Coordinates of N, CA and C in Angstrom, one line a residue:
M1 N 0.8 -1.2 0.0 CA 0.0 0.0 0.0 C 0.9 1.2 0.0
R2 N 0.5 2.2 -0.8 CA 1.3 3.5 -0.9 C 1.3 4.3 0.4
R3 N 2.3 5.0 0.6 CA 2.4 5.9 1.8 C 1.6 7.1 1.5
L4 N 1.1 7.7 2.6 CA 0.3 8.9 2.5 C 1.2 10.1 2.3
T5 N 0.8 11.1 1.5 CA 1.5 12.3 1.3 C 1.1 13.2 2.5
Y6 N 1.9 14.3 2.6 CA 1.6 15.3 3.7 C 0.2 15.8 3.6
K7 N -0.2 16.2 2.4 CA -1.6 16.8 2.2 C -2.6 15.7 2.4
Q8 N -2.4 14.5 2.0 CA -3.4 13.4 2.3 C -3.6 13.2 3.8
K9 N -2.4 13.3 4.6 CA -2.5 13.2 6.0 C -3.3 14.4 6.6
A10 N -3.0 15.6 6.1 CA -3.7 16.7 6.5 C -5.2 16.6 6.2
F11 N -5.5 16.1 5.0 CA -6.9 15.9 4.6 C -7.6 15.0 5.5
I12 N -7.0 13.9 5.9 CA -7.6 12.9 6.8 C -7.9 13.6 8.1
N13 N -6.9 14.3 8.7 CA -7.1 14.9 10.0 C -8.3 15.9 9.9
E14 N -8.3 16.7 8.9 CA -9.4 17.7 8.7 C -10.7 17.0 8.5
F15 N -10.7 16.0 7.7 CA -12.0 15.2 7.5 C -12.5 14.6 8.8
V16 N -11.6 14.1 9.6 CA -12.1 13.5 10.9 C -12.7 14.6 11.8
K17 N -12.1 15.8 11.7 CA -12.6 16.9 12.5 C -14.0 17.4 12.1
C18 N -14.1 17.6 10.8 CA -15.4 18.3 10.3 C -16.4 17.3 9.6
K19 N -15.9 16.1 9.3 CA -16.8 15.1 8.7 C -17.4 15.5 7.4
N20 N -16.7 16.4 6.7 CA -17.1 16.9 5.4 C -15.9 17.0 4.4
G21 N -16.0 16.1 3.4 CA -14.9 16.0 2.5 C -14.6 17.3 1.7
S22 N -15.6 17.9 1.2 CA -15.4 19.2 0.5 C -14.8 20.3 1.3
E23 N -15.3 20.4 2.6 CA -14.7 21.4 3.5 C -13.3 21.1 3.8
A24 N -13.0 19.8 4.0 CA -11.6 19.4 4.3 C -10.7 19.7 3.2
A25 N -11.1 19.4 1.9 CA -10.3 19.7 0.7 C -10.1 21.1 0.5
M26 N -11.1 22.0 0.8 CA -11.0 23.4 0.6 C -9.9 24.0 1.6
K27 N -9.8 23.5 2.8 CA -8.9 23.9 3.8 C -7.5 23.4 3.4
V28 N -7.3 22.2 3.2 CA -6.0 21.5 3.0 C -5.4 21.9 1.7
Y29 N -6.2 21.9 0.6 CA -5.6 22.1 -0.7 C -5.8 23.5 -1.2
D30 N -6.2 24.4 -0.3 CA -6.3 25.8 -0.5 C -7.1 26.1 -1.8
V31 N -8.3 25.4 -1.9 CA -9.2 25.5 -3.0 C -10.4 26.4 -2.7
K32 N -10.8 27.3 -3.6 CA -11.9 28.2 -3.3 C -13.2 27.7 -4.0
N33 N -13.1 26.9 -5.1 CA -14.2 26.4 -5.8 C -14.7 25.1 -5.2
K34 N -16.0 25.2 -4.8 CA -16.6 24.0 -4.1 C -16.6 22.7 -5.0
N35 N -16.8 22.9 -6.3 CA -16.9 21.8 -7.2 C -15.5 21.1 -7.3
V36 N -14.4 21.9 -7.3 CA -13.1 21.4 -7.4 C -12.8 20.6 -6.0
A37 N -13.2 21.2 -4.9 CA -13.0 20.6 -3.6 C -13.8 19.3 -3.5
R38 N -15.0 19.3 -4.1 CA -15.8 18.0 -4.0 C -15.1 16.9 -4.8
N39 N -14.5 17.3 -6.0 CA -13.8 16.3 -6.8 C -12.6 15.8 -6.1
I40 N -11.8 16.7 -5.4 CA -10.6 16.3 -4.7 C -11.0 15.3 -3.6
A41 N -12.1 15.7 -2.8 CA -12.6 14.9 -1.7 C -13.0 13.5 -2.2
S42 N -13.8 13.5 -3.3 CA -14.3 12.2 -3.8 C -13.1 11.3 -4.2
T43 N -12.1 11.9 -4.9 CA -11.0 11.2 -5.3 C -10.2 10.6 -4.1
N44 N -10.0 11.4 -3.1 CA -9.3 11.0 -1.9 C -10.1 9.9 -1.1
L45 N -11.4 10.1 -1.0 CA -12.2 9.1 -0.2 C -12.4 7.8 -0.8
I46 N -12.0 7.6 -2.1 CA -12.1 6.2 -2.7 C -10.8 5.5 -2.7
K47 N -9.7 6.2 -2.3 CA -8.4 5.6 -2.2 C -8.4 4.7 -0.9
P48 N -8.0 3.4 -1.1 CA -8.1 2.5 0.1 C -7.2 2.9 1.2
N49 N -6.0 3.5 1.0 CA -5.1 3.8 2.1 C -5.7 5.0 2.9
I50 N -6.3 5.9 2.2 CA -6.9 7.1 2.9 C -8.1 6.6 3.6
R51 N -9.0 5.8 3.0 CA -10.2 5.3 3.7 C -9.8 4.5 4.9
K52 N -8.8 3.7 4.8 CA -8.3 2.9 6.0 C -7.8 3.8 7.1
S53 N -7.1 4.8 6.8 CA -6.6 5.7 7.8 C -7.7 6.5 8.5
I54 N -8.7 6.9 7.7 CA -9.9 7.6 8.3 C -10.6 6.7 9.2
D55 N -10.8 5.4 8.8 CA -11.5 4.5 9.7 C -10.7 4.2 11.0
E56 N -9.4 4.2 10.9 CA -8.5 4.0 12.1 C -8.6 5.2 13.0
H57 N -8.6 6.4 12.4 CA -8.8 7.6 13.2 C -10.1 7.6 14.0
L58 N -11.2 7.3 13.2 CA -12.5 7.3 13.8 C -12.6 6.3 14.9
R59 N -12.1 5.1 14.7 CA -12.2 4.0 15.7 C -11.4 4.4 17.0
S60 N -10.2 5.0 16.8 CA -9.4 5.4 17.9 C -10.0 6.5 18.7
S61 N -10.9 7.3 18.1 CA -11.6 8.3 18.9 C -12.9 7.8 19.5
G62 N -13.2 6.5 19.3 CA -14.3 5.9 20.0 C -15.5 5.9 19.1
Y63 N -15.4 6.3 17.8 CA -16.5 6.2 16.9 C -16.7 4.8 16.4
Q64 N -17.9 4.3 16.4 CA -18.2 3.0 16.0 C -19.3 3.1 14.9
P65 N -18.9 2.9 13.6 CA -19.8 3.0 12.5 C -21.0 2.1 12.6
S66 N -20.8 0.9 13.1 CA -21.9 -0.1 13.2 C -23.0 0.5 14.1
V67 N -22.6 1.2 15.2 CA -23.7 1.8 16.1 C -24.5 2.8 15.3
S68 N -23.8 3.7 14.6 CA -24.5 4.7 13.8 C -25.4 4.1 12.8
I69 N -24.9 3.1 12.1 CA -25.7 2.4 11.1 C -27.0 1.8 11.7
S70 N -26.8 1.1 12.9 CA -27.9 0.5 13.6 C -28.9 1.5 14.0
R71 N -28.5 2.7 14.5 CA -29.4 3.8 14.9 C -30.2 4.3 13.6
L72 N -29.4 4.4 12.5 CA -30.1 4.9 11.3 C -31.1 3.9 10.8
M73 N -30.8 2.6 10.9 CA -31.7 1.6 10.4 C -32.9 1.6 11.3
L74 N -32.7 1.7 12.7 CA -33.8 1.7 13.6 C -34.7 2.9 13.3
T75 N -34.1 4.1 13.1 CA -34.9 5.3 12.8 C -35.7 5.1 11.5
E76 N -35.0 4.5 10.5 CA -35.7 4.3 9.3 C -36.9 3.4 9.4
E77 N -36.8 2.3 10.2 CA -37.8 1.3 10.5 C -39.0 2.0 11.3
K78 N -38.7 2.6 12.4 CA -39.7 3.2 13.2 C -40.1 4.5 12.8
G79 N -39.4 5.2 12.0 CA -39.7 6.6 11.6 C -39.5 7.6 12.6
A80 N -39.0 7.3 13.8 CA -38.7 8.2 14.9 C -39.9 9.2 15.1
G81 N -41.1 8.7 15.0 CA -42.3 9.6 15.2 C -42.5 10.6 14.0
I82 N -41.8 10.4 13.0 CA -41.9 11.3 11.8 C -42.4 10.5 10.6
K83 N -43.4 11.0 10.0 CA -43.9 10.3 8.8 C -42.9 10.5 7.6
A84 N -42.3 9.4 7.3 CA -41.3 9.4 6.2 C -41.9 9.3 4.8
T85 N -41.4 10.1 3.9 CA -41.9 9.9 2.5 C -41.0 8.9 1.8
A86 N -41.4 8.6 0.6 CA -40.6 7.6 -0.2 C -39.2 8.2 -0.4
S87 N -39.1 9.5 -0.7 CA -37.8 10.0 -0.9 C -36.9 10.0 0.4
D88 N -37.5 10.1 1.5 CA -36.8 10.0 2.8 C -36.2 8.6 2.9
S89 N -37.0 7.6 2.6 CA -36.6 6.2 2.7 C -35.5 5.9 1.7
I90 N -35.6 6.4 0.5 CA -34.5 6.3 -0.5 C -33.3 6.9 0.0
R91 N -33.4 8.1 0.5 CA -32.2 8.8 1.0 C -31.5 8.1 2.2
A92 N -32.3 7.5 3.1 CA -31.8 6.7 4.2 C -31.1 5.5 3.7
S93 N -31.7 4.8 2.7 CA -31.0 3.6 2.1 C -29.7 4.0 1.4
E94 N -29.7 5.1 0.7 CA -28.5 5.6 0.0 C -27.4 5.9 1.1
L95 N -27.8 6.6 2.2 CA -26.8 6.9 3.2 C -26.3 5.6 3.8
L96 N -27.1 4.6 4.1 CA -26.7 3.3 4.6 C -25.7 2.7 3.6
L97 N -26.0 2.7 2.4 CA -25.0 2.1 1.4 C -23.7 2.9 1.4
K98 N -23.7 4.2 1.4 CA -22.5 5.0 1.5 C -21.7 4.7 2.7
L99 N -22.4 4.6 3.9 CA -21.7 4.3 5.1 C -21.0 3.0 5.1
S100 N -21.7 2.0 4.5 CA -21.1 0.7 4.4 C -20.1 0.5 3.4
G101 N -19.9 1.6 2.6 CA -18.8 1.5 1.5 C -19.3 0.8 0.3
N102 N -20.6 0.5 0.2 CA -21.1 -0.2 -1.0 C -21.6 0.8 -2.1
L103 N -21.6 2.1 -1.9 CA -22.0 3.1 -2.9 C -21.0 4.2 -2.9
I104 N -20.4 4.4 -4.1 CA -19.5 5.5 -4.2 C -20.0 6.4 -5.4
E105 N -20.2 7.6 -5.1 CA -20.8 8.5 -6.2 C -19.7 8.9 -7.1
R106 N -19.9 8.8 -8.4 CA -19.0 9.3 -9.4 C -19.8 10.1 -10.4
K107 N -19.2 11.1 -10.9 CA -19.8 11.9 -11.9 C -19.1 11.6 -13.3
Q108 N -19.8 11.6 -14.3 CA -19.3 11.3 -15.6 C -19.1 12.6 -16.3
S109 N -17.9 12.7 -17.0 CA -17.6 14.0 -17.7 C -17.2 13.6 -19.1
T110 N -17.5 14.4 -20.1 CA -17.2 14.2 -21.4 C -16.6 15.5 -22.0
S111 N -15.5 15.3 -22.8 CA -14.9 16.5 -23.5 C -15.0 16.3 -25.0
V112 N -15.2 17.4 -25.7 CA -15.4 17.3 -27.1 C -14.5 18.5 -27.7
N113 N -13.7 18.1 -28.7 CA -12.9 19.1 -29.3 C -13.5 19.4 -30.7
V114 N -13.9 20.7 -30.9 CA -14.5 21.1 -32.2 C -13.8 22.3 -32.7
N115 N -13.5 22.2 -34.0 CA -12.9 23.3 -34.7 C -14.0 24.2 -35.3
V116 N -14.3 25.3 -34.6 CA -15.4 26.1 -35.0 C -15.1 27.1 -36.2
D117 N -13.8 27.2 -36.6 CA -13.4 28.1 -37.6 C -14.2 27.8 -39.0
N118 N -14.4 26.5 -39.2 CA -15.0 26.1 -40.5 C -16.5 25.9 -40.5
L119 N -17.2 26.3 -39.3 CA -18.6 26.1 -39.2 C -19.3 27.4 -39.5
D120 N -20.5 27.2 -40.2 CA -21.3 28.4 -40.4 C -22.2 28.7 -39.2
K121 N -23.0 29.7 -39.2 CA -23.8 30.1 -38.1 C -24.9 29.0 -37.8
G122 N -25.5 28.4 -38.8 CA -26.5 27.4 -38.5 C -25.9 26.2 -37.8
E123 N -24.7 25.8 -38.3 CA -24.0 24.6 -37.6 C -23.6 25.0 -36.2
L124 N -23.2 26.2 -36.0 CA -22.8 26.6 -34.6 C -24.1 26.6 -33.7
L125 N -25.2 27.0 -34.2 CA -26.4 27.0 -33.4 C -26.9 25.6 -33.1
K126 N -26.7 24.7 -34.1 CA -27.1 23.3 -33.8 C -26.2 22.7 -32.7
L127 N -24.9 23.1 -32.8 CA -23.9 22.6 -31.8 C -24.2 23.1 -30.4
K128 N -24.6 24.4 -30.4 CA -25.0 25.0 -29.1 C -26.2 24.3 -28.5
D129 N -27.2 24.0 -29.4 CA -28.4 23.4 -28.9 C -28.1 22.0 -28.3
K130 N -27.2 21.2 -29.0 CA -26.8 19.9 -28.5 C -26.1 20.1 -27.1
Y131 N -25.2 21.1 -27.0 CA -24.5 21.4 -25.8 C -25.5 21.7 -24.6
D132 N -26.5 22.6 -24.9 CA -27.5 23.0 -23.9 C -28.3 21.8 -23.5
K133 N -28.6 20.9 -24.5 CA -29.4 19.7 -24.1 C -28.6 18.7 -23.2
L134 N -27.3 18.6 -23.5 CA -26.4 17.8 -22.6 C -26.4 18.4 -21.2
L135 N -26.3 19.7 -21.1 CA -26.3 20.3 -19.8 C -27.6 20.1 -19.0
N136 N -28.7 20.1 -19.7 CA -30.0 20.0 -19.1 C -30.2 18.5 -18.7
D137 N -29.7 17.6 -19.4 CA -29.9 16.2 -19.1 C -29.1 15.7 -17.9
S138 N -28.0 16.4 -17.6 CA -27.1 15.9 -16.5 C -27.5 16.5 -15.2

């Protein structure tokens, strides 16, 4: 297993403090853009050596993920006196999957290189419409 870099260690320490990957990435990597920070955090949190180190830090501080998951499952089952909607149940299931490490969110990106010098106005408008449709679909 690869050794952790200084910034990875700092990210782990900050993540353990705030429990928010984007916030930790913004502080450690001196990033102002939340989307960039989210990507850095996502990349870091899927690395096995970082994940293992975070789990060790949490366990050493007395945190037991199994207890939190049990409480969440109990809350989901009993509703904790709150009428849960279908979206609440889906969100709870999603959170349980994330906590157990069985769900990792990834975003898909696509890049296209187009030489616009040889395109007329009509072709540029068609290209713009396709681009707008791609943005709206994602």
